[in-house]
Amino acid sequence: SFPTHTPIFVNVTTVGDQFLCHLNGVEELDLEDLFGTCGNLVNIGDGFIPAAAKLKRIRLGAALRGLRAMPRSMFSGNINMEHVDWDTAIFDHPITEIGRGFCYNSAFTSFTFPESFSNVSDIGGQFLGAGRLLTSVDMHRCRASITTIGDGFLERSLSLTDLYITSPPTSGGRRGGDGFPGSLPSLAHLGERALNGCTCLS
């Protein structure tokens, strides 16, 4: 566990690679307890909190508000991670890039790109790959801005059945997006094996 009074890293601006690698025994982590809410942290190395086998839930809050990009392997290998508060987390700048292996091999059952990701242009390879429980991905909020998707985008997500690029259907079956289903108007590069092994995707 970590202290819940004065954040221990409140004045830290940069953390290196694999900052909290193999964080054993921790199931829930509130990053505001570590970094506070001031937004001083602006640079994160590759592998921020990877390979934490028991970690299930992460609360970002305003702890990462100074970031402009998500590093490679940010939460990769957290095999039981089922929730991150993307929808309520605070970011002061548009997030434009998501590094390779962002949440590779996690336990998400669904992932909806939050409003804070609406300006993402580059998505690294193996973004949510090997998501053994992942059934739904909704990326319509950043559909128009994506120009590059790396290799193995969602590969080996064996339970994936729904991939929404425009707005998901309403209960009546109508789509609310402004494009055609499956359209990525700005996409210039789609990496290899993007949906390799997604045998349930219709």
PDB file of C-alpha atoms in Angstrom:
ATOM      1  CA  SER A   1       0.000   0.000   0.000  1.00  0.00           C
ATOM      2  CA  PHE A   2       0.987   3.643  -0.395  1.00  0.00           C
ATOM      3  CA  PRO A   3       0.489   6.640   1.887  1.00  0.00           C
ATOM      4  CA  THR A   4      -2.738   8.583   1.406  1.00  0.00           C
ATOM      5  CA  HIS A   5      -1.546  11.877   2.919  1.00  0.00           C
ATOM      6  CA  THR A   6       1.100  14.032   1.206  1.00  0.00           C
ATOM      7  CA  PRO A   7       1.846  12.462  -2.217  1.00  0.00           C
ATOM      8  CA  ILE A   8       5.385  11.126  -2.115  1.00  0.00           C
ATOM      9  CA  PHE A   9       6.194  12.104  -5.730  1.00  0.00           C
ATOM     10  CA  VAL A  10       4.257  15.373  -5.927  1.00  0.00           C
ATOM     11  CA  ASN A  11       7.242  17.364  -7.247  1.00  0.00           C
ATOM     12  CA  VAL A  12       8.493  14.718  -9.677  1.00  0.00           C
ATOM     13  CA  THR A  13       8.393  15.782 -13.324  1.00  0.00           C
ATOM     14  CA  THR A  14       9.903  12.668 -14.946  1.00  0.00           C
ATOM     15  CA  VAL A  15       9.852   8.959 -14.124  1.00  0.00           C
ATOM     16  CA  GLY A  16      11.969   6.402 -15.934  1.00  0.00           C
ATOM     17  CA  ASP A  17      11.214   3.112 -17.633  1.00  0.00           C
ATOM     18  CA  GLN A  18       9.360   0.395 -15.723  1.00  0.00           C
ATOM     19  CA  PHE A  19       8.652   2.701 -12.820  1.00  0.00           C
ATOM     20  CA  LEU A  20       6.471   0.260 -10.837  1.00  0.00           C
ATOM     21  CA  CYS A  21       7.269  -2.976 -12.622  1.00  0.00           C
ATOM     22  CA  HIS A  22       6.107  -6.229 -10.978  1.00  0.00           C
ATOM     23  CA  LEU A  23       4.101  -4.419  -8.325  1.00  0.00           C
ATOM     24  CA  ASN A  24       3.234  -7.516  -6.308  1.00  0.00           C
ATOM     25  CA  GLY A  25       0.320  -7.761  -3.925  1.00  0.00           C
ATOM     26  CA  VAL A  26      -1.437  -4.508  -4.891  1.00  0.00           C
ATOM     27  CA  GLU A  27      -4.979  -4.828  -6.281  1.00  0.00           C
ATOM     28  CA  GLU A  28      -5.990  -1.139  -6.382  1.00  0.00           C
ATOM     29  CA  LEU A  29      -3.824   1.895  -7.032  1.00  0.00           C
ATOM     30  CA  ASP A  30      -4.746   5.580  -6.872  1.00  0.00           C
ATOM     31  CA  LEU A  31      -2.097   7.595  -8.695  1.00  0.00           C
ATOM     32  CA  GLU A  32      -3.137  10.797  -6.949  1.00  0.00           C
ATOM     33  CA  ASP A  33      -1.759   9.220  -3.769  1.00  0.00           C
ATOM     34  CA  LEU A  34       1.632   9.122  -5.472  1.00  0.00           C
ATOM     35  CA  PHE A  35       1.743  12.207  -7.692  1.00  0.00           C
ATOM     36  CA  GLY A  36      -0.961  14.497  -6.376  1.00  0.00           C
ATOM     37  CA  THR A  37      -3.107  16.656  -8.647  1.00  0.00           C
ATOM     38  CA  CYS A  38      -0.750  19.500  -9.583  1.00  0.00           C
ATOM     39  CA  GLY A  39       0.225  18.138 -12.993  1.00  0.00           C
ATOM     40  CA  ASN A  40       3.961  18.291 -12.344  1.00  0.00           C
ATOM     41  CA  LEU A  41       4.542  14.876 -13.920  1.00  0.00           C
ATOM     42  CA  VAL A  42       5.004  15.494 -17.644  1.00  0.00           C
ATOM     43  CA  ASN A  43       7.314  12.665 -18.812  1.00  0.00           C
ATOM     44  CA  ILE A  44       6.855   8.932 -18.269  1.00  0.00           C
ATOM     45  CA  GLY A  45       9.271   6.300 -19.533  1.00  0.00           C
ATOM     46  CA  ASP A  46       8.278   3.057 -21.231  1.00  0.00           C
ATOM     47  CA  GLY A  47       6.566   0.546 -19.004  1.00  0.00           C
ATOM     48  CA  PHE A  48       5.047   2.862 -16.400  1.00  0.00           C
ATOM     49  CA  ILE A  49       3.209   0.211 -14.360  1.00  0.00           C
ATOM     50  CA  PRO A  50       3.672  -3.127 -16.180  1.00  0.00           C
ATOM     51  CA  ALA A  51       3.486  -6.769 -15.124  1.00  0.00           C
ATOM     52  CA  ALA A  52       1.576  -6.150 -11.890  1.00  0.00           C
ATOM     53  CA  ALA A  53      -0.048  -9.553 -11.705  1.00  0.00           C
ATOM     54  CA  LYS A  54      -2.678  -8.798  -9.039  1.00  0.00           C
ATOM     55  CA  LEU A  55      -3.502  -5.214  -9.979  1.00  0.00           C
ATOM     56  CA  LYS A  56      -7.181  -4.906 -10.885  1.00  0.00           C
ATOM     57  CA  ARG A  57      -8.078  -1.234 -10.709  1.00  0.00           C
ATOM     58  CA  ILE A  58      -6.172   1.996 -11.345  1.00  0.00           C
ATOM     59  CA  ARG A  59      -7.470   5.479 -10.616  1.00  0.00           C
ATOM     60  CA  LEU A  60      -5.711   8.223 -12.563  1.00  0.00           C
ATOM     61  CA  GLY A  61      -7.742  11.189 -11.345  1.00  0.00           C
ATOM     62  CA  ALA A  62      -5.676  14.301 -12.092  1.00  0.00           C
ATOM     63  CA  ALA A  63      -2.314  12.644 -11.445  1.00  0.00           C
ATOM     64  CA  LEU A  64      -1.339  12.519 -15.140  1.00  0.00           C
ATOM     65  CA  ARG A  65      -2.889  15.812 -16.185  1.00  0.00           C
ATOM     66  CA  GLY A  66       0.439  17.112 -17.537  1.00  0.00           C
ATOM     67  CA  LEU A  67       0.911  14.320 -20.097  1.00  0.00           C
ATOM     68  CA  ARG A  68       0.589  14.823 -23.843  1.00  0.00           C
ATOM     69  CA  ALA A  69       1.170  11.197 -24.866  1.00  0.00           C
ATOM     70  CA  MET A  70       0.840   7.728 -23.371  1.00  0.00           C
ATOM     71  CA  PRO A  71       4.181   5.870 -23.259  1.00  0.00           C
ATOM     72  CA  ARG A  72       4.881   2.419 -24.614  1.00  0.00           C
ATOM     73  CA  SER A  73       3.801  -0.556 -22.502  1.00  0.00           C
ATOM     74  CA  MET A  74       2.161   1.808 -20.044  1.00  0.00           C
ATOM     75  CA  PHE A  75       0.046  -0.890 -18.364  1.00  0.00           C
ATOM     76  CA  SER A  76       1.237  -3.895 -20.353  1.00  0.00           C
ATOM     77  CA  GLY A  77       1.083  -7.341 -18.809  1.00  0.00           C
ATOM     78  CA  ASN A  78      -1.290  -6.444 -15.978  1.00  0.00           C
ATOM     79  CA  ILE A  79      -3.157  -9.670 -16.580  1.00  0.00           C
ATOM     80  CA  ASN A  80      -5.951  -9.004 -14.068  1.00  0.00           C
ATOM     81  CA  MET A  81      -6.430  -5.284 -14.735  1.00  0.00           C
ATOM     82  CA  GLU A  82     -10.111  -4.702 -15.378  1.00  0.00           C
ATOM     83  CA  HIS A  83     -10.659  -0.966 -14.849  1.00  0.00           C
ATOM     84  CA  VAL A  84      -8.914   2.378 -15.379  1.00  0.00           C
ATOM     85  CA  ASP A  85     -10.901   5.595 -14.893  1.00  0.00           C
ATOM     86  CA  TRP A  86     -10.276   6.968 -18.393  1.00  0.00           C
ATOM     87  CA  ASP A  87     -13.684   8.672 -18.566  1.00  0.00           C
ATOM     88  CA  THR A  88     -13.237  10.773 -15.440  1.00  0.00           C
ATOM     89  CA  ALA A  89      -9.450  11.265 -15.518  1.00  0.00           C
ATOM     90  CA  ILE A  90      -8.271  14.849 -16.071  1.00  0.00           C
ATOM     91  CA  PHE A  91      -5.803  15.807 -18.801  1.00  0.00           C
ATOM     92  CA  ASP A  92      -4.821  19.413 -19.471  1.00  0.00           C
ATOM     93  CA  HIS A  93      -3.536  18.741 -22.994  1.00  0.00           C
ATOM     94  CA  PRO A  94      -4.890  16.731 -25.928  1.00  0.00           C
ATOM     95  CA  ILE A  95      -3.446  13.211 -25.931  1.00  0.00           C
ATOM     96  CA  THR A  96      -2.118  12.703 -29.463  1.00  0.00           C
ATOM     97  CA  GLU A  97      -0.122   9.486 -29.210  1.00  0.00           C
ATOM     98  CA  ILE A  98      -0.536   6.108 -27.527  1.00  0.00           C
ATOM     99  CA  GLY A  99       2.606   3.994 -27.380  1.00  0.00           C
ATOM    100  CA  ARG A 100       3.073   0.377 -28.366  1.00  0.00           C
ATOM    101  CA  GLY A 101       1.685  -2.268 -26.023  1.00  0.00           C
ATOM    102  CA  PHE A 102      -0.451   0.264 -24.142  1.00  0.00           C
ATOM    103  CA  CYS A 103      -2.657  -2.224 -22.267  1.00  0.00           C
ATOM    104  CA  TYR A 104      -1.424  -5.448 -23.841  1.00  0.00           C
ATOM    105  CA  ASN A 105      -2.593  -8.647 -22.135  1.00  0.00           C
ATOM    106  CA  SER A 106      -5.061  -7.084 -19.709  1.00  0.00           C
ATOM    107  CA  ALA A 107      -8.430  -8.240 -18.348  1.00  0.00           C
ATOM    108  CA  PHE A 108     -10.664  -5.520 -19.807  1.00  0.00           C
ATOM    109  CA  THR A 109     -14.000  -6.832 -21.017  1.00  0.00           C
ATOM    110  CA  SER A 110     -14.620  -3.651 -23.029  1.00  0.00           C
ATOM    111  CA  PHE A 111     -12.749  -0.489 -23.912  1.00  0.00           C
ATOM    112  CA  THR A 112     -14.260   2.815 -25.006  1.00  0.00           C
ATOM    113  CA  PHE A 113     -11.890   5.547 -26.126  1.00  0.00           C
ATOM    114  CA  PRO A 114     -12.541   8.381 -23.675  1.00  0.00           C
ATOM    115  CA  GLU A 115     -13.125  11.995 -24.636  1.00  0.00           C
ATOM    116  CA  SER A 116      -9.540  12.762 -23.623  1.00  0.00           C
ATOM    117  CA  PHE A 117      -8.343  10.486 -26.463  1.00  0.00           C
ATOM    118  CA  SER A 118     -10.401  12.225 -29.145  1.00  0.00           C
ATOM    119  CA  ASN A 119      -7.271  13.850 -30.636  1.00  0.00           C
ATOM    120  CA  VAL A 120      -5.162  10.694 -30.814  1.00  0.00           C
ATOM    121  CA  SER A 121      -3.487  10.381 -34.211  1.00  0.00           C
ATOM    122  CA  ASP A 122      -0.965   7.583 -33.599  1.00  0.00           C
ATOM    123  CA  ILE A 123      -1.792   4.283 -31.921  1.00  0.00           C
ATOM    124  CA  GLY A 124       1.123   1.961 -31.304  1.00  0.00           C
ATOM    125  CA  GLY A 125       1.169  -1.748 -32.045  1.00  0.00           C
ATOM    126  CA  GLN A 126      -0.396  -4.317 -29.722  1.00  0.00           C
ATOM    127  CA  PHE A 127      -2.610  -1.620 -28.263  1.00  0.00           C
ATOM    128  CA  LEU A 128      -5.073  -3.999 -26.597  1.00  0.00           C
ATOM    129  CA  GLY A 129      -3.665  -7.221 -28.010  1.00  0.00           C
ATOM    130  CA  ALA A 130      -4.071 -10.538 -26.212  1.00  0.00           C
ATOM    131  CA  GLY A 131      -7.141  -9.219 -24.420  1.00  0.00           C
ATOM    132  CA  ARG A 132      -8.493 -12.628 -23.520  1.00  0.00           C
ATOM    133  CA  LEU A 133     -11.728 -11.217 -22.027  1.00  0.00           C
ATOM    134  CA  LEU A 134     -12.124  -8.258 -24.387  1.00  0.00           C
ATOM    135  CA  THR A 135     -15.451  -8.369 -26.215  1.00  0.00           C
ATOM    136  CA  SER A 136     -16.007  -4.765 -27.334  1.00  0.00           C
ATOM    137  CA  VAL A 137     -13.871  -1.815 -28.482  1.00  0.00           C
ATOM    138  CA  ASP A 138     -15.468   1.534 -29.258  1.00  0.00           C
ATOM    139  CA  MET A 139     -13.142   4.026 -30.943  1.00  0.00           C
ATOM    140  CA  HIS A 140     -15.625   6.326 -32.633  1.00  0.00           C
ATOM    141  CA  ARG A 141     -14.585   9.381 -30.567  1.00  0.00           C
ATOM    142  CA  CYS A 142     -11.158   9.521 -32.226  1.00  0.00           C
ATOM    143  CA  ARG A 143     -12.082   7.916 -35.545  1.00  0.00           C
ATOM    144  CA  ALA A 144     -11.472  11.044 -37.606  1.00  0.00           C
ATOM    145  CA  SER A 145      -8.061  11.895 -36.155  1.00  0.00           C
ATOM    146  CA  ILE A 146      -6.296   8.509 -36.391  1.00  0.00           C
ATOM    147  CA  THR A 147      -3.581   8.426 -39.054  1.00  0.00           C
ATOM    148  CA  THR A 148      -1.439   5.487 -37.915  1.00  0.00           C
ATOM    149  CA  ILE A 149      -2.163   2.156 -36.242  1.00  0.00           C
ATOM    150  CA  GLY A 150       0.799  -0.101 -35.458  1.00  0.00           C
ATOM    151  CA  ASP A 151       1.246  -3.844 -35.892  1.00  0.00           C
ATOM    152  CA  GLY A 152      -0.953  -6.204 -33.912  1.00  0.00           C
ATOM    153  CA  PHE A 153      -3.495  -3.557 -32.910  1.00  0.00           C
ATOM    154  CA  LEU A 154      -6.007  -5.997 -31.384  1.00  0.00           C
ATOM    155  CA  GLU A 155      -4.394  -9.289 -32.293  1.00  0.00           C
ATOM    156  CA  ARG A 156      -5.213 -12.410 -30.299  1.00  0.00           C
ATOM    157  CA  SER A 157      -8.235 -10.825 -28.644  1.00  0.00           C
ATOM    158  CA  LEU A 158     -10.050 -14.110 -28.996  1.00  0.00           C
ATOM    159  CA  SER A 159     -13.373 -13.002 -27.477  1.00  0.00           C
ATOM    160  CA  LEU A 160     -13.703  -9.728 -29.421  1.00  0.00           C
ATOM    161  CA  THR A 161     -17.103  -9.558 -31.118  1.00  0.00           C
ATOM    162  CA  ASP A 162     -17.705  -5.805 -31.567  1.00  0.00           C
ATOM    163  CA  LEU A 163     -15.435  -3.108 -32.974  1.00  0.00           C
ATOM    164  CA  TYR A 164     -17.140   0.270 -33.350  1.00  0.00           C
ATOM    165  CA  ILE A 165     -15.446   2.927 -35.464  1.00  0.00           C
ATOM    166  CA  THR A 166     -18.511   5.089 -35.913  1.00  0.00           C
ATOM    167  CA  SER A 167     -20.984   5.512 -33.073  1.00  0.00           C
ATOM    168  CA  PRO A 168     -22.336   2.199 -31.743  1.00  0.00           C
ATOM    169  CA  PRO A 169     -25.872   1.284 -32.801  1.00  0.00           C
ATOM    170  CA  THR A 170     -28.760   2.556 -30.720  1.00  0.00           C
ATOM    171  CA  SER A 171     -31.351   0.160 -29.373  1.00  0.00           C
ATOM    172  CA  GLY A 172     -33.200   0.554 -32.668  1.00  0.00           C
ATOM    173  CA  GLY A 173     -30.144  -0.458 -34.664  1.00  0.00           C
ATOM    174  CA  ARG A 174     -29.391   2.998 -36.083  1.00  0.00           C
ATOM    175  CA  ARG A 175     -25.898   4.446 -35.915  1.00  0.00           C
ATOM    176  CA  GLY A 176     -25.303   7.952 -34.649  1.00  0.00           C
ATOM    177  CA  GLY A 177     -21.891   8.581 -36.235  1.00  0.00           C
ATOM    178  CA  ASP A 178     -21.211  10.921 -39.142  1.00  0.00           C
ATOM    179  CA  GLY A 179     -19.348   8.312 -41.218  1.00  0.00           C
ATOM    180  CA  PHE A 180     -19.994   4.919 -42.659  1.00  0.00           C
ATOM    181  CA  PRO A 181     -19.427   1.861 -40.457  1.00  0.00           C
ATOM    182  CA  GLY A 182     -15.789   0.882 -40.742  1.00  0.00           C
ATOM    183  CA  SER A 183     -14.530   4.234 -42.020  1.00  0.00           C
ATOM    184  CA  LEU A 184     -11.253   5.783 -40.819  1.00  0.00           C
ATOM    185  CA  PRO A 185     -11.015   8.853 -43.040  1.00  0.00           C
ATOM    186  CA  SER A 186      -7.517   9.964 -42.026  1.00  0.00           C
ATOM    187  CA  LEU A 187      -5.864   6.558 -41.718  1.00  0.00           C
ATOM    188  CA  ALA A 188      -2.630   6.397 -43.731  1.00  0.00           C
ATOM    189  CA  HIS A 189      -1.034   3.307 -42.187  1.00  0.00           C
ATOM    190  CA  LEU A 190      -2.559   0.151 -40.745  1.00  0.00           C
ATOM    191  CA  GLY A 191       0.030  -2.234 -39.353  1.00  0.00           C
ATOM    192  CA  GLU A 192       0.218  -5.958 -39.926  1.00  0.00           C
ATOM    193  CA  ARG A 193      -1.867  -8.426 -37.904  1.00  0.00           C
ATOM    194  CA  ALA A 194      -4.263  -5.714 -36.757  1.00  0.00           C
ATOM    195  CA  LEU A 195      -7.065  -8.186 -36.096  1.00  0.00           C
ATOM    196  CA  ASN A 196      -5.132 -11.428 -36.379  1.00  0.00           C
ATOM    197  CA  GLY A 197      -6.730 -14.142 -34.291  1.00  0.00           C
ATOM    198  CA  CYS A 198      -9.927 -12.194 -33.596  1.00  0.00           C
ATOM    199  CA  THR A 199     -11.967 -15.182 -34.671  1.00  0.00           C
ATOM    200  CA  CYS A 200     -15.234 -14.043 -33.043  1.00  0.00           C
ATOM    201  CA  LEU A 201     -15.326 -10.652 -34.793  1.00  0.00           C
ATOM    202  CA  SER A 202     -18.205 -10.476 -37.230  1.00  0.00           C
TER     203      SER A 202
END
